Amino acid sequence: MELRQLRHFLALVDERSVTRAAKRELIVQSGLSNSLQALERELGTPLYVRGTRPVRLTAAGEALVGPARRTVISAAQAEEAVHHTRDVLIGTLRLGVGLSAQHLVPFASYLGEFTRDHPGIDLRLQYGPALTMISMVGTGELDCVIGPAVDRVPGIRMTGLAREPLRLVCRADHRLAERSDVTIAELADERFVEVPPRWTARLLSDAAFATEGIQRRIACEVGDWELFLELVGAGVGIGFAPTGLQYPVLTAPDSVLRFVEVEGVRLERHIHLMLPPAGETSPAAARFADQLLRVRSAGG
């Protein structure tokens, strides 16, 4: 079994097409097919069902995905570690980022400094729901994440970077807009605009209502904070949003949106740097984490 064969197999897993997998691996389609057949002969079982679109893995193929991914990642980390001993950092840093946290953690400037210091490193940035990105660190699909988390996650090293409260946001002509604070119970009959279920803000707001035993109506669900605020401003519903978002719909002098404190419940999202266990952290991720924390410490 060769690393090349495992890489070809993982390309098929990710692309779900022999044609696209071959294109990604920069080989002809017949070459990739031959590589996969050789791997199947080595293992003594088919790994995918021929003729299906998209490609469907067999039970053996599904079982191979995790070990194959870990093996390929470990091989890349071994190569990077050797270069690291010569103080020449090369490879790829796969970073998950919470885009709505940019006003709290200026990761673009951190990455700029990091790549200037380590020109041999390429960046692959990905964003998505917090729980999804944390899971990808656990499976080795991401090297680290800068983003929100509600609780500590077993097997993930988490360093707090920033925190930010969530407040109720509504239109200026809403019945609650002039209040200094409200309780969860007073919101029982309202229509809500919400972010998707796996987002940290949604986990926090769902938990607040569940604790009070209150069912609520979610009139609209949207995976973009700027559109979320625009929908609240249009009167679709009210919602809970981080107070530091820097979108014009919220910050403009003529904004129709108002924040209201929520009494009796702590709605606060925490932004963390998240890494796998030390023994599984790539040299690039370890160096980036060291540099980020050193810069933040120097900045107070």
PDB file of C-alpha atoms in Angstrom, residues 134-268:
ATOM      1  CA  ILE A 134     -14.277  21.944  15.523  1.00  0.00           C
ATOM      2  CA  SER A 135     -15.180  18.460  14.290  1.00  0.00           C
ATOM      3  CA  MET A 136     -12.846  18.945  11.310  1.00  0.00           C
ATOM      4  CA  VAL A 137      -9.957  19.646  13.684  1.00  0.00           C
ATOM      5  CA  GLY A 138     -10.754  16.370  15.446  1.00  0.00           C
ATOM      6  CA  THR A 139     -10.749  14.402  12.173  1.00  0.00           C
ATOM      7  CA  GLY A 140      -7.585  16.059  10.881  1.00  0.00           C
ATOM      8  CA  GLU A 141      -9.289  17.948   8.041  1.00  0.00           C
ATOM      9  CA  LEU A 142      -8.266  21.298   9.554  1.00  0.00           C
ATOM     10  CA  ASP A 143      -5.017  22.129  11.356  1.00  0.00           C
ATOM     11  CA  CYS A 144      -6.572  24.720  13.658  1.00  0.00           C
ATOM     12  CA  VAL A 145      -9.584  26.988  14.067  1.00  0.00           C
ATOM     13  CA  ILE A 146     -10.118  30.557  15.210  1.00  0.00           C
ATOM     14  CA  GLY A 147     -13.764  30.763  16.093  1.00  0.00           C
ATOM     15  CA  PRO A 148     -16.508  30.536  18.697  1.00  0.00           C
ATOM     16  CA  ALA A 149     -17.232  27.592  20.981  1.00  0.00           C
ATOM     17  CA  VAL A 150     -19.777  27.101  23.746  1.00  0.00           C
ATOM     18  CA  ASP A 151     -18.065  24.357  25.763  1.00  0.00           C
ATOM     19  CA  ARG A 152     -14.734  22.639  26.099  1.00  0.00           C
ATOM     20  CA  VAL A 153     -14.330  19.821  23.573  1.00  0.00           C
ATOM     21  CA  PRO A 154     -12.508  16.589  24.521  1.00  0.00           C
ATOM     22  CA  GLY A 155      -9.326  16.136  22.502  1.00  0.00           C
ATOM     23  CA  ILE A 156      -9.183  19.783  21.389  1.00  0.00           C
ATOM     24  CA  ARG A 157      -6.799  22.311  22.934  1.00  0.00           C
ATOM     25  CA  MET A 158      -8.623  25.613  23.361  1.00  0.00           C
ATOM     26  CA  THR A 159      -7.117  29.002  24.199  1.00  0.00           C
ATOM     27  CA  GLY A 160      -9.482  31.902  24.781  1.00  0.00           C
ATOM     28  CA  LEU A 161      -8.856  34.933  22.559  1.00  0.00           C
ATOM     29  CA  ALA A 162     -11.894  37.171  23.049  1.00  0.00           C
ATOM     30  CA  ARG A 163     -15.464  37.304  24.318  1.00  0.00           C
ATOM     31  CA  GLU A 164     -18.513  39.250  23.274  1.00  0.00           C
ATOM     32  CA  PRO A 165     -22.082  39.537  24.615  1.00  0.00           C
ATOM     33  CA  LEU A 166     -25.188  38.858  22.551  1.00  0.00           C
ATOM     34  CA  ARG A 167     -28.087  41.280  22.842  1.00  0.00           C
ATOM     35  CA  LEU A 168     -31.639  41.288  21.589  1.00  0.00           C
ATOM     36  CA  VAL A 169     -31.806  43.309  18.376  1.00  0.00           C
ATOM     37  CA  CYS A 170     -35.045  44.774  17.027  1.00  0.00           C
ATOM     38  CA  ARG A 171     -36.409  47.687  15.002  1.00  0.00           C
ATOM     39  CA  ALA A 172     -36.660  51.105  16.623  1.00  0.00           C
ATOM     40  CA  ASP A 173     -40.467  50.968  16.298  1.00  0.00           C
ATOM     41  CA  HIS A 174     -40.740  47.574  18.040  1.00  0.00           C
ATOM     42  CA  ARG A 175     -42.584  47.519  21.357  1.00  0.00           C
ATOM     43  CA  LEU A 176     -39.385  46.547  23.205  1.00  0.00           C
ATOM     44  CA  ALA A 177     -36.990  48.992  21.530  1.00  0.00           C
ATOM     45  CA  GLU A 178     -37.158  51.611  24.285  1.00  0.00           C
ATOM     46  CA  ARG A 179     -36.744  49.112  27.104  1.00  0.00           C
ATOM     47  CA  SER A 180     -33.429  48.981  28.974  1.00  0.00           C
ATOM     48  CA  ASP A 181     -33.774  45.233  29.397  1.00  0.00           C
ATOM     49  CA  VAL A 182     -36.172  42.328  28.844  1.00  0.00           C
ATOM     50  CA  THR A 183     -36.542  38.775  30.128  1.00  0.00           C
ATOM     51  CA  ILE A 184     -36.730  35.610  28.062  1.00  0.00           C
ATOM     52  CA  ALA A 185     -40.309  35.076  29.275  1.00  0.00           C
ATOM     53  CA  GLU A 186     -41.351  38.415  27.727  1.00  0.00           C
ATOM     54  CA  LEU A 187     -40.230  37.170  24.306  1.00  0.00           C
ATOM     55  CA  ALA A 188     -42.413  34.062  24.201  1.00  0.00           C
ATOM     56  CA  ASP A 189     -44.864  35.370  21.577  1.00  0.00           C
ATOM     57  CA  GLU A 190     -42.350  37.064  19.280  1.00  0.00           C
ATOM     58  CA  ARG A 191     -41.252  36.057  15.777  1.00  0.00           C
ATOM     59  CA  PHE A 192     -37.506  35.389  15.549  1.00  0.00           C
ATOM     60  CA  VAL A 193     -34.843  35.653  12.894  1.00  0.00           C
ATOM     61  CA  GLU A 194     -32.172  33.075  13.708  1.00  0.00           C
ATOM     62  CA  VAL A 195     -28.846  31.725  12.519  1.00  0.00           C
ATOM     63  CA  PRO A 196     -28.480  27.974  11.731  1.00  0.00           C
ATOM     64  CA  PRO A 197     -28.633  25.372  14.543  1.00  0.00           C
ATOM     65  CA  ARG A 198     -24.894  24.575  14.622  1.00  0.00           C
ATOM     66  CA  TRP A 199     -23.857  28.215  15.100  1.00  0.00           C
ATOM     67  CA  THR A 200     -22.724  29.241  18.576  1.00  0.00           C
ATOM     68  CA  ALA A 201     -25.222  32.105  18.853  1.00  0.00           C
ATOM     69  CA  ARG A 202     -28.060  29.699  18.068  1.00  0.00           C
ATOM     70  CA  LEU A 203     -26.863  27.180  20.652  1.00  0.00           C
ATOM     71  CA  LEU A 204     -26.856  29.928  23.273  1.00  0.00           C
ATOM     72  CA  SER A 205     -30.298  31.299  22.420  1.00  0.00           C
ATOM     73  CA  ASP A 206     -31.863  27.830  22.126  1.00  0.00           C
ATOM     74  CA  ALA A 207     -30.465  26.947  25.554  1.00  0.00           C
ATOM     75  CA  ALA A 208     -31.869  30.166  27.078  1.00  0.00           C
ATOM     76  CA  PHE A 209     -35.406  29.359  25.922  1.00  0.00           C
ATOM     77  CA  ALA A 210     -35.096  25.671  26.803  1.00  0.00           C
ATOM     78  CA  THR A 211     -34.056  26.583  30.355  1.00  0.00           C
ATOM     79  CA  GLU A 212     -37.257  28.633  30.698  1.00  0.00           C
ATOM     80  CA  GLY A 213     -39.330  25.869  29.101  1.00  0.00           C
ATOM     81  CA  ILE A 214     -40.555  28.277  26.412  1.00  0.00           C
ATOM     82  CA  GLN A 215     -41.327  27.339  22.821  1.00  0.00           C
ATOM     83  CA  ARG A 216     -40.662  30.103  20.316  1.00  0.00           C
ATOM     84  CA  ARG A 217     -41.418  30.744  16.672  1.00  0.00           C
ATOM     85  CA  ILE A 218     -38.449  31.013  14.324  1.00  0.00           C
ATOM     86  CA  ALA A 219     -39.856  32.880  11.334  1.00  0.00           C
ATOM     87  CA  CYS A 220     -36.615  32.937   9.348  1.00  0.00           C
ATOM     88  CA  GLU A 221     -33.259  31.143   9.493  1.00  0.00           C
ATOM     89  CA  VAL A 222     -30.241  32.613   7.690  1.00  0.00           C
ATOM     90  CA  GLY A 223     -26.515  31.821   7.662  1.00  0.00           C
ATOM     91  CA  ASP A 224     -25.161  35.339   7.223  1.00  0.00           C
ATOM     92  CA  TRP A 225     -24.983  37.990   9.948  1.00  0.00           C
ATOM     93  CA  GLU A 226     -25.348  40.974   7.625  1.00  0.00           C
ATOM     94  CA  LEU A 227     -28.486  39.543   6.015  1.00  0.00           C
ATOM     95  CA  PHE A 228     -29.708  38.559   9.486  1.00  0.00           C
ATOM     96  CA  LEU A 229     -29.542  42.213  10.566  1.00  0.00           C
ATOM     97  CA  GLU A 230     -31.169  43.423   7.358  1.00  0.00           C
ATOM     98  CA  LEU A 231     -34.079  41.012   7.900  1.00  0.00           C
ATOM     99  CA  VAL A 232     -34.545  42.244  11.470  1.00  0.00           C
ATOM    100  CA  GLY A 233     -34.436  45.809  10.132  1.00  0.00           C
ATOM    101  CA  ALA A 234     -37.085  44.898   7.564  1.00  0.00           C
ATOM    102  CA  GLY A 235     -39.403  43.706  10.331  1.00  0.00           C
ATOM    103  CA  VAL A 236     -39.276  39.964   9.672  1.00  0.00           C
ATOM    104  CA  GLY A 237     -38.631  39.353  13.365  1.00  0.00           C
ATOM    105  CA  ILE A 238     -36.331  40.069  16.282  1.00  0.00           C
ATOM    106  CA  GLY A 239     -33.162  38.162  17.156  1.00  0.00           C
ATOM    107  CA  PHE A 240     -29.983  37.837  19.190  1.00  0.00           C
ATOM    108  CA  ALA A 241     -26.764  39.217  17.705  1.00  0.00           C
ATOM    109  CA  PRO A 242     -23.180  39.910  18.830  1.00  0.00           C
ATOM    110  CA  THR A 243     -22.905  43.539  19.856  1.00  0.00           C
ATOM    111  CA  GLY A 244     -19.685  44.276  17.963  1.00  0.00           C
ATOM    112  CA  LEU A 245     -20.737  43.388  14.406  1.00  0.00           C
ATOM    113  CA  GLN A 246     -19.519  46.115  12.075  1.00  0.00           C
ATOM    114  CA  TYR A 247     -22.081  46.048   9.270  1.00  0.00           C
ATOM    115  CA  PRO A 248     -23.483  49.410   8.040  1.00  0.00           C
ATOM    116  CA  VAL A 249     -27.068  48.248   8.592  1.00  0.00           C
ATOM    117  CA  LEU A 250     -26.202  48.286  12.301  1.00  0.00           C
ATOM    118  CA  THR A 251     -23.573  51.011  12.639  1.00  0.00           C
ATOM    119  CA  ALA A 252     -24.880  53.726  10.272  1.00  0.00           C
ATOM    120  CA  PRO A 253     -26.187  56.897  12.007  1.00  0.00           C
ATOM    121  CA  ASP A 254     -29.639  56.322  10.503  1.00  0.00           C
ATOM    122  CA  SER A 255     -29.811  52.627  11.472  1.00  0.00           C
ATOM    123  CA  VAL A 256     -33.305  51.477  12.474  1.00  0.00           C
ATOM    124  CA  LEU A 257     -31.891  48.734  14.715  1.00  0.00           C
ATOM    125  CA  ARG A 258     -31.656  48.847  18.494  1.00  0.00           C
ATOM    126  CA  PHE A 259     -29.940  46.573  21.032  1.00  0.00           C
ATOM    127  CA  VAL A 260     -31.730  45.591  24.240  1.00  0.00           C
ATOM    128  CA  GLU A 261     -30.133  43.845  27.236  1.00  0.00           C
ATOM    129  CA  VAL A 262     -31.512  40.402  28.127  1.00  0.00           C
ATOM    130  CA  GLU A 263     -31.937  40.049  31.873  1.00  0.00           C
ATOM    131  CA  GLY A 264     -31.462  36.879  33.899  1.00  0.00           C
ATOM    132  CA  VAL A 265     -29.435  34.923  31.319  1.00  0.00           C
ATOM    133  CA  ARG A 266     -25.816  35.110  30.189  1.00  0.00           C
ATOM    134  CA  LEU A 267     -25.602  35.252  26.413  1.00  0.00           C
ATOM    135  CA  GLU A 268     -21.922  35.572  25.572  1.00  0.00           C
TER     136      GLU A 268
END
